[in-house]
XYZ file of C-alpha atoms in Angstrom:
662
model
C -13.387 52.749 69.357
C -10.407 50.760 67.162
C -6.734 50.985 68.079
C -6.518 53.409 64.758
C -8.806 55.899 66.010
C -7.144 55.769 69.540
C -3.805 56.266 67.654
C -5.413 59.404 66.073
C -7.562 61.453 67.965
C -5.925 64.696 66.913
C -7.051 68.057 68.680
C -9.762 69.584 67.300
C -9.719 71.846 64.503
C -7.816 75.328 65.391
C -8.156 78.730 63.515
C -4.918 77.729 61.709
C -3.323 74.776 60.432
C -1.362 72.625 62.121
C 2.276 73.201 60.610
C 5.115 70.562 61.214
C 8.492 71.252 59.998
C 11.427 68.238 59.309
C 14.740 68.689 57.854
C 17.796 66.528 58.664
C 21.008 67.260 60.934
C 24.882 66.689 59.940
C 24.901 63.848 57.431
C 21.893 62.065 58.003
C 19.315 60.654 55.321
C 15.592 59.875 54.943
C 13.745 63.125 56.324
C 12.153 63.519 53.796
C 10.563 60.024 53.262
C 9.808 60.682 57.037
C 7.866 64.056 56.160
C 5.654 62.133 53.766
C 4.869 59.111 55.816
C 3.641 62.112 58.664
C 1.851 63.388 55.974
C 0.729 60.047 54.779
C -0.814 58.632 57.618
C -2.473 62.120 58.507
C -4.568 61.383 54.722
C -4.551 57.710 55.370
C -7.402 58.937 58.341
C -9.338 61.403 55.648
C -7.813 64.384 57.186
C -6.468 66.949 54.865
C -2.912 66.313 54.011
C -0.197 68.680 52.756
C 3.239 67.896 52.077
C 5.295 70.808 51.260
C 8.781 70.452 49.690
C 11.065 73.346 49.349
C 13.540 72.151 46.737
C 15.076 73.690 43.506
C 13.842 72.810 40.159
C 11.785 70.220 41.148
C 8.292 69.548 39.699
C 5.608 66.996 41.833
C 4.151 64.412 40.318
C 0.109 63.582 40.126
C 0.018 60.088 41.341
C -2.112 57.886 39.479
C -4.064 56.800 42.478
C -5.671 59.802 45.045
C -8.063 60.486 47.434
C -10.844 62.878 46.737
C -9.955 65.026 49.521
C -6.493 65.309 47.931
C -7.573 65.778 44.649
C -10.048 68.416 45.720
C -6.803 70.510 47.616
C -4.805 70.419 44.878
C -7.450 72.205 42.520
C -8.264 74.805 45.521
C -4.194 75.288 46.115
C -3.361 75.292 42.325
C -6.386 78.294 41.691
C -5.088 80.351 44.979
C -1.424 79.820 45.553
C 0.534 82.423 43.858
C 3.908 80.644 43.710
C 4.319 76.233 43.749
C 2.693 73.976 42.120
C 0.456 71.312 43.857
C -0.070 67.645 42.925
C -2.292 64.982 44.343
C -0.664 61.386 45.725
C -2.646 58.952 47.552
C -3.531 60.560 50.554
C -2.028 63.845 50.480
C -1.745 66.882 48.432
C 2.139 67.322 47.737
C 3.308 71.209 47.326
C 7.010 72.302 45.863
C 8.030 75.823 46.811
C 11.226 77.710 44.855
C 13.699 78.630 48.006
C 14.423 81.896 48.443
C 14.063 85.331 50.746
C 9.978 84.943 50.335
C 9.893 81.154 51.128
C 8.828 81.771 54.548
C 5.998 84.362 53.394
C 4.777 81.758 50.572
C 4.390 78.628 53.273
C 2.614 81.550 55.748
C 0.681 81.625 52.639
C 0.020 78.089 52.319
C -0.880 77.395 55.469
C -3.511 80.359 55.465
C -5.642 79.049 52.554
C -5.773 74.957 52.974
C -8.620 74.342 55.540
C -7.803 74.444 59.393
C -8.180 71.245 60.213
C -5.483 69.764 58.088
C -2.649 68.671 58.943
C 0.754 70.363 57.300
C 4.379 69.187 57.023
C 6.798 71.158 55.418
C 10.361 69.548 54.916
C 13.954 71.685 53.773
C 17.433 71.516 53.885
C 19.363 72.807 57.114
C 20.444 75.591 55.762
C 16.610 77.066 55.702
C 15.438 75.309 58.591
C 16.243 78.301 60.864
C 13.893 81.052 59.269
C 10.949 78.736 59.199
C 11.341 78.317 62.327
C 12.147 82.375 63.549
C 9.357 83.622 61.222
C 6.257 84.361 63.475
C 3.829 83.928 60.849
C 3.873 79.917 60.518
C 3.548 78.575 64.339
C 5.328 75.815 63.545
C 3.696 73.379 66.345
C 6.327 70.713 66.282
C 9.752 69.943 64.850
C 10.667 66.342 63.947
C 14.695 65.747 63.075
C 15.975 63.216 61.432
C 19.506 62.043 63.519
C 21.847 59.809 63.154
C 22.776 60.019 66.955
C 25.976 58.384 66.849
C 27.493 60.818 64.856
C 25.787 63.804 65.465
C 25.483 63.720 69.463
C 26.568 67.064 70.267
C 24.533 68.845 67.203
C 21.391 67.205 68.177
C 21.675 68.345 71.736
C 22.043 71.513 70.910
C 19.138 71.599 68.299
C 16.826 69.946 70.373
C 17.523 72.103 73.342
C 17.085 75.561 71.475
C 13.923 74.247 69.941
C 12.321 73.258 73.570
C 13.253 77.417 74.760
C 11.446 78.071 71.754
C 8.809 76.125 73.270
C 8.200 74.395 69.961
C 7.603 70.353 70.398
C 10.293 67.716 69.148
C 11.171 64.628 68.333
C 14.065 62.863 66.703
C 14.054 60.133 64.503
C 16.983 58.126 64.892
C 16.621 55.901 61.934
C 15.520 56.190 58.600
C 12.225 54.318 57.165
C 12.677 51.114 55.473
C 12.960 50.721 51.559
C 9.713 49.629 51.210
C 7.711 51.957 53.629
C 9.561 55.287 51.888
C 8.314 54.324 48.458
C 4.715 53.731 49.971
C 5.157 57.199 52.212
C 6.545 59.145 49.090
C 3.864 57.832 46.946
C 0.895 59.369 49.518
C 0.344 55.841 51.042
C 0.618 55.656 54.677
C 3.611 53.193 55.680
C 3.553 49.585 56.781
C 1.611 48.400 60.040
C 3.760 49.016 62.077
C 5.659 51.932 60.754
C 1.943 53.504 60.219
C 1.350 53.243 63.793
C 4.661 54.755 65.338
C 3.998 57.829 63.125
C 0.625 58.174 64.110
C 1.778 58.322 67.321
C 4.911 60.491 66.352
C 2.142 63.024 64.521
C 0.103 63.173 67.929
C 2.585 63.383 70.187
C 3.985 67.302 67.929
C 0.473 68.594 67.461
C -1.254 67.573 70.777
C -1.997 70.730 72.715
C -2.622 67.983 75.689
C 1.118 67.411 75.384
C 2.369 70.848 77.001
C 4.556 72.932 75.232
C 7.817 70.537 74.637
C 7.496 66.566 75.316
C 9.191 64.963 78.398
C 10.187 62.730 75.583
C 12.284 65.651 73.833
C 13.485 66.836 76.850
C 14.900 63.767 78.249
C 16.707 63.361 74.801
C 17.962 67.172 75.643
C 19.214 65.712 79.141
C 20.791 62.812 78.092
C 22.299 64.140 74.577
C 23.537 66.865 76.321
C 25.280 64.711 79.171
C 26.816 62.088 76.594
C 28.303 65.725 74.901
C 30.271 66.730 78.137
C 31.532 63.436 78.568
C 33.032 63.811 74.754
C 34.204 67.113 75.818
C 35.870 65.224 78.622
C 37.974 63.502 76.228
C 38.510 66.011 73.675
C 41.851 66.476 73.591
C 42.969 63.030 73.285
C 40.311 62.700 70.637
C 41.262 65.863 68.817
C 44.606 64.446 68.853
C 43.666 60.975 67.316
C 41.484 62.952 65.036
C 44.597 64.810 63.682
C 46.372 61.283 62.938
C 43.559 60.150 61.588
C 42.961 62.908 59.067
C 46.629 62.628 58.135
C 46.382 58.564 57.326
C 43.220 59.333 55.448
C 44.780 62.455 53.249
C 47.873 59.834 52.896
C 46.483 57.109 51.648
C 44.029 59.316 49.082
C 47.494 60.867 48.007
C 48.738 57.573 47.268
C 45.459 56.231 45.232
C 45.719 59.543 43.150
C 49.047 58.909 42.435
C 48.580 55.066 40.807
C 45.299 57.072 39.378
C 47.464 59.077 37.664
C 50.065 56.999 36.602
C 47.778 53.850 35.418
C 47.783 54.462 31.906
C 51.258 54.561 31.709
C 51.674 51.237 33.979
C 49.139 49.653 31.646
C 51.040 51.052 28.415
C 52.634 48.253 26.412
C 56.615 48.151 26.985
C 57.201 48.180 23.453
C 56.015 49.147 20.198
C 57.109 47.417 17.076
C 60.131 46.112 19.141
C 61.250 49.725 20.299
C 60.665 50.000 23.631
C 58.008 52.833 24.607
C 58.978 55.651 26.659
C 55.505 55.562 27.902
C 55.432 52.562 29.879
C 56.204 52.433 33.722
C 57.204 49.813 35.488
C 55.306 48.706 38.637
C 58.035 49.197 40.956
C 58.495 52.769 39.587
C 54.393 53.031 39.562
C 54.599 51.808 43.618
C 56.930 53.608 44.158
C 55.744 57.262 42.977
C 52.827 56.367 45.030
C 54.667 55.624 48.406
C 56.547 59.021 48.061
C 53.115 60.958 46.677
C 51.562 58.852 50.149
C 54.635 59.779 52.700
C 55.254 63.542 51.882
C 51.221 64.383 51.928
C 51.694 62.455 55.774
C 54.706 64.890 56.928
C 52.724 67.567 55.477
C 50.052 66.858 57.810
C 52.059 67.070 60.671
C 53.183 62.914 60.884
C 56.568 61.996 61.125
C 58.033 60.449 58.034
C 59.645 57.432 60.312
C 56.076 57.112 62.202
C 54.636 56.358 58.560
C 54.258 53.032 56.942
C 53.046 52.735 53.160
C 51.313 49.156 52.158
C 49.687 48.150 48.728
C 47.256 45.298 49.670
C 46.645 44.242 45.855
C 50.413 44.436 44.993
C 51.022 41.641 43.059
C 48.113 42.139 41.034
C 48.244 42.950 37.113
C 47.395 46.842 38.370
C 47.608 47.860 42.025
C 45.023 50.435 43.062
C 45.072 50.246 46.556
C 47.170 52.358 49.067
C 46.837 51.563 52.790
C 48.539 54.435 55.556
C 49.398 53.654 59.102
C 50.752 56.435 61.083
C 52.140 55.517 64.530
C 50.972 58.839 67.342
C 50.750 59.370 70.857
C 47.543 61.369 72.802
C 47.785 62.683 76.068
C 45.703 61.493 78.831
C 47.566 63.060 81.575
C 50.766 60.361 80.440
C 51.279 59.640 76.462
C 49.576 56.714 75.420
C 50.523 55.330 71.877
C 48.196 54.672 69.576
C 47.953 53.087 65.712
C 46.138 55.023 63.016
C 45.155 53.487 59.386
C 43.287 53.798 55.739
C 43.264 52.739 52.966
C 42.247 53.894 49.873
C 41.393 52.954 46.046
C 41.404 53.675 42.590
C 38.854 52.631 41.022
C 35.583 52.720 38.796
C 32.243 54.363 40.270
C 31.026 51.308 42.348
C 27.752 49.974 40.459
C 24.899 48.667 42.470
C 21.580 46.536 40.893
C 18.380 47.800 40.836
C 15.186 46.080 41.415
C 15.166 45.708 37.283
C 18.283 43.773 37.392
C 19.983 47.062 36.031
C 22.979 48.283 37.400
C 24.396 52.024 37.575
C 27.406 53.314 38.148
C 28.124 56.576 40.111
C 29.252 58.336 37.095
C 29.221 55.834 34.032
C 31.413 57.217 31.191
C 29.374 55.340 28.228
C 25.671 55.001 27.653
C 23.836 51.661 27.857
C 20.547 49.632 28.724
C 18.451 50.738 25.645
C 18.692 53.472 23.485
C 21.994 55.679 23.165
C 24.873 53.453 23.630
C 27.736 56.261 22.995
C 30.007 58.261 25.810
C 27.944 60.395 28.449
C 28.841 64.191 29.249
C 27.408 65.834 32.123
C 25.983 69.030 33.230
C 24.876 69.608 36.692
C 25.536 66.077 37.341
C 23.353 64.690 34.993
C 24.320 62.537 31.938
C 23.784 63.245 27.835
C 24.847 63.082 24.910
C 28.092 65.269 24.269
C 26.528 67.453 21.298
C 23.677 68.051 23.576
C 26.178 69.078 26.249
C 27.565 71.661 24.302
C 24.451 73.058 22.643
C 23.473 73.312 26.399
C 26.476 75.076 27.665
C 25.900 77.568 24.558
C 22.361 78.354 25.843
C 23.147 78.439 29.424
C 25.255 81.427 28.287
C 23.418 82.792 26.505
C 20.638 82.550 29.453
C 23.311 83.745 32.006
C 23.625 87.232 29.970
C 19.955 87.548 29.700
C 20.339 87.460 34.368
C 18.900 83.730 33.906
C 19.977 80.856 35.258
C 19.570 76.996 33.800
C 19.587 74.214 35.637
C 19.553 70.747 34.092
C 17.332 68.026 36.571
C 17.261 65.034 34.295
C 18.904 63.741 31.302
C 19.614 60.220 30.000
C 18.141 57.280 31.515
C 18.091 53.899 30.538
C 15.079 51.702 30.168
C 15.811 50.000 33.390
C 15.519 53.429 35.000
C 13.135 54.052 33.089
C 10.886 51.359 34.329
C 11.637 52.253 37.920
C 10.274 55.811 37.309
C 6.939 54.461 35.225
C 6.732 52.023 37.964
C 6.545 54.886 40.811
C 4.385 57.143 38.728
C 2.387 54.821 36.153
C 0.465 57.681 34.074
C 1.832 57.963 31.008
C 0.796 61.454 30.723
C 3.709 62.334 33.111
C 5.757 59.346 32.824
C 6.400 57.285 29.295
C 6.874 53.720 29.594
C 10.194 51.911 29.028
C 11.047 51.581 25.807
C 9.373 54.959 24.656
C 10.828 57.324 26.627
C 13.251 60.134 24.370
C 15.373 60.227 27.331
C 16.880 57.320 26.487
C 18.133 58.686 23.601
C 20.775 61.357 25.180
C 19.051 63.424 23.685
C 16.146 64.976 26.081
C 16.509 67.706 28.983
C 14.634 68.433 31.955
C 15.314 71.933 32.515
C 14.513 74.208 35.720
C 13.919 76.524 37.679
C 10.603 77.626 36.696
C 11.844 81.019 36.854
C 13.598 80.088 33.391
C 10.853 78.563 31.669
C 9.749 81.914 29.918
C 13.289 82.519 28.566
C 13.232 78.835 27.312
C 9.866 78.829 25.522
C 11.292 81.577 23.472
C 15.203 81.161 23.276
C 16.005 77.291 23.218
C 14.799 76.918 19.383
C 17.933 79.523 18.542
C 20.319 76.666 20.022
C 19.106 73.396 18.551
C 16.705 72.489 21.266
C 12.509 71.558 20.975
C 9.946 72.141 23.652
C 8.394 68.445 23.305
C 5.455 68.628 24.831
C 2.893 71.889 25.228
C 2.084 70.880 29.166
C 5.574 70.112 30.218
C 7.421 73.709 30.508
C 10.833 72.091 31.705
C 11.654 69.187 28.868
C 13.344 69.925 25.758
C 14.556 67.932 23.210
C 17.594 68.848 20.902
C 16.492 68.240 17.359
C 19.761 68.740 15.727
C 22.889 66.556 14.574
C 21.723 63.023 14.099
C 18.724 61.692 15.270
C 17.743 60.733 18.838
C 18.778 56.393 19.176
C 19.433 56.198 15.879
C 23.038 54.274 14.929
C 24.633 58.077 13.883
C 23.984 59.485 17.301
C 26.081 56.836 19.056
C 29.816 58.289 18.296
C 28.523 61.636 17.795
C 31.385 64.093 18.493
C 31.485 66.370 21.273
C 31.728 69.470 19.412
C 27.997 68.115 17.843
C 25.842 70.268 15.563
C 26.186 68.545 12.567
C 22.920 67.916 10.493
C 22.149 66.640 6.805
C 22.136 62.939 5.991
C 23.548 61.829 9.590
C 20.924 63.982 11.315
C 18.115 62.552 9.433
C 19.303 58.975 10.165
C 20.257 58.450 6.650
C 22.808 56.009 4.668
C 24.194 53.229 6.463
C 25.711 55.446 9.136
C 29.026 54.109 8.560
C 30.866 57.158 7.288
C 29.935 59.423 10.684
C 30.752 56.219 12.654
C 34.313 55.557 12.117
C 35.533 58.043 14.763
C 33.888 56.020 17.292
C 36.825 52.998 16.176
C 40.105 54.403 18.017
C 43.249 54.324 15.742
C 44.885 51.519 17.832
C 42.774 49.183 15.411
C 44.304 47.667 12.611
C 42.231 48.397 9.229
C 41.763 45.077 8.472
C 38.991 44.530 11.398
C 37.428 48.290 11.389
C 34.772 47.244 8.831
C 33.732 44.142 11.291
C 33.540 46.280 14.088
C 31.613 48.727 13.325
C 29.315 46.389 11.734
C 28.813 44.322 14.497
C 28.574 47.741 16.824
C 25.131 49.060 14.916
C 23.763 45.481 14.635
C 23.913 44.736 18.557
C 24.068 48.753 19.677
C 27.264 48.333 21.601
C 29.754 51.259 22.187
C 32.504 50.382 19.136
C 35.076 51.815 21.348
C 34.575 49.294 23.806
C 34.284 46.324 21.534
C 38.082 47.634 19.805
C 39.098 47.855 23.531
C 37.978 44.339 24.586
C 39.647 42.573 21.314
C 43.060 44.344 22.522
C 42.933 43.054 25.519
C 42.140 39.603 24.825
C 44.341 39.204 21.926
C 45.840 41.894 20.510
C 44.199 41.566 17.851
C 45.025 37.768 17.149
C 42.879 35.802 15.604
C 44.502 32.973 16.087
C 45.148 33.396 19.606
C 44.633 30.822 22.072
C 45.062 31.061 26.116
C 46.350 28.676 28.332
C 42.590 28.208 30.091
C 41.246 27.483 26.355
C 40.136 30.677 25.245
C 40.346 30.789 21.620
C 40.596 33.398 18.896
C 40.517 36.988 18.755
C 37.848 37.877 20.778
C 38.982 34.268 23.348
C 35.451 32.493 23.451
C 35.530 29.397 25.404
C 33.678 26.252 23.509
C 30.641 26.491 25.097
C 29.828 29.902 25.206
C 30.948 29.852 21.657
C 28.322 27.351 21.066
C 25.496 29.467 22.850
C 26.037 32.414 20.603
C 26.283 29.828 17.587
C 30.095 30.834 16.793
C 31.167 27.683 15.050
C 34.522 28.726 14.546
C 36.338 31.431 16.957
C 39.184 31.618 14.964
C 37.372 33.679 12.108
C 37.781 36.787 13.403
C 34.609 38.643 11.933
C 32.404 35.881 13.011
C 33.596 36.040 16.432
C 33.880 39.884 16.477
C 30.138 39.939 15.918
C 29.284 37.254 18.317
C 31.356 39.156 20.844
C 28.926 41.939 20.253
C 25.884 40.048 20.636
C 27.511 38.766 23.802
C 28.213 42.292 24.991
C 24.827 43.170 24.155
C 23.090 40.610 26.478
C 25.417 41.908 28.988
C 24.904 45.476 29.033
C 20.975 44.977 29.080
C 21.395 42.505 31.949
C 23.333 44.545 34.339
C 23.310 48.036 32.619
C 26.731 49.243 33.142
C 29.785 49.035 31.079
C 32.030 47.901 33.660
C 29.744 45.343 34.910
C 29.316 43.401 31.453
C 33.417 43.418 31.034
C 33.233 41.801 33.900
C 30.933 39.643 33.548
C 32.752 38.971 30.227
C 35.458 37.865 32.041
C 34.668 36.147 35.090
C 30.646 35.346 33.840
C 27.258 36.898 34.684
C 27.455 34.551 37.755
C 29.783 36.154 39.883
C 28.662 39.814 38.809
C 24.984 38.565 39.847
C 26.291 38.188 43.438
C 27.754 41.204 44.372
C 26.274 43.736 42.032
C 29.830 44.516 41.401
C 33.146 44.355 39.818
C 34.294 41.066 41.583
C 37.357 40.897 43.628
C 39.079 38.883 41.684
C 42.581 40.173 40.974
C 42.203 39.213 36.939
C 39.026 40.324 36.506
C 39.739 43.741 38.101
C 43.081 44.553 36.311
C 40.730 43.513 33.187
C 38.254 46.178 33.802
C 40.414 48.502 34.480
C 42.826 47.673 31.749
C 39.651 48.449 29.173
C 38.198 51.556 30.825
C 41.973 53.185 31.072
C 42.478 52.406 26.913
C 39.087 53.852 26.617
C 40.096 57.336 28.567
C 42.917 57.466 26.713
C 41.384 56.583 23.202
C 39.278 59.603 24.089
C 36.643 57.530 23.929
C 35.253 58.544 27.420
C 34.014 61.994 28.209
C 33.515 61.121 32.300
C 36.132 60.337 34.917
C 36.261 56.655 34.109
C 38.487 56.398 38.296
C 37.155 57.842 41.437
C 39.889 58.129 44.599
C 37.799 56.922 47.302
C 38.696 55.999 51.003
C 37.418 52.103 51.740
C 38.828 51.717 55.330
């Protein structure tokens, strides 16, 4: 018998399909990928395998390749289930059920209709886990908990002990799957050799009737965890005292960084306007003093004496400091008083962009769209980005739906070409996912809506608010058909009120009449036409070009920097030659070359912040870290431009977030 057969050798079929439940505890992630890996290893051995996810508004999508067993199971479930959608992916059949009071009953119905020799893995969030475990109809055979033991030791101990008392076999997964193994599992394919063997052993341990009602290993883990929890309680008083001081330091640092974020526009405001002192300008000394006062007040309000608090600014010598560090001296009682020192550092900055496999970056909450298609400002609904007029129309539709007792949520909206390429690579079926460059999601006008209970209302009423159901087989996909056409030049500067029509909606004319609002009012009149023309030609937000020119030269065509950068867009001679700019002091030609360069950088990095950083520091510096490099000049440059855009009303999402970094 082969190693693979020895590892599996699952028990003989019972009267009811075997059900295993999975969830995560605390802040641990990767539990759904682990659930998929369990099911996928079963499907890889020609055993019917079902992966059930309890999630709101998510639709399972069939894979391009699926086993015959999984396809047959998909057809059977879709014809017999009263609720839920099934889709075959690789060696397993995935089913998504809506969360609610009837969920345990739906799971019981599912288990009753799948073959008795099937291996069924159900995944849910911790808030719904208890009702599944306690439901007698389900007969859960085993539980897999994804737990970060270092941070959730007591919680894991209590949970494992309770499951053991219920005579449910329990396993604890301490580490998540790797990226590649997770992708394979979520596609219905068995993880790599090492991970696959581990999950085969795990599946056998969870459901093997010969292993007893509770795994010895699980019981051993419980004993170890309980012992660790008791040891932690012994130091409870000291830990609580230190935790209280740390919390005070955290809140103090966050308050200082929040003050800096709020005051940054005034710090960056010009000291004078036409030679007259600008009352909106704030000096750096006042800027830092206000942050120090805010941080100290927060620490004092949270129980720290002011003389025990020290506030520092790690980047105080930069053009625009954005970091605050709070150091608090305290003491804890361990029989005698022991002095301690805690610290925290917070910063106000752009959401940190990260590099994807396709080389495009995605910020946490980008304020401007980029990376193909629409390139204007973004508005957010339910955390999903879209064109501002689409968001306004969605608000009207959601309000009308709420009046009828229907709740509408956005599950997907704007996607760049890079994001679409990654999605298409996971689901290479044009029937379900359009290839990059063809998807209308890149236009910022398309919304995938949910939950399924709203589909009927949407089909009858969405057109009243300008939305069109794009495809008959996608009950959730609606496109905004009023106003500027999708992916048109006229759509990029559309105002948040939205809803216009006429020539702009048809994409007629040269687009200039509707685009003037995209150029901030601070741009001198003689440069507005050149900025508009360059923005339309190279599909770059005009407001970004304008803010750059203001930061680079203050709209001075004859500017020359100490490093040799020339003209209104401050081109170095080598870069100017690369982009065919023969005379950097010609403002029209320089603005055109600037837009060309920014277009290339936006395509390369997929983020306005990263493109700006690459314009200032060079693409290589950004590629090395996939972020805005920690170069004071570059950080200040990006911060200054993003603050300018926000002050000009060009950004509809928060530019800066406040976060703890130490």
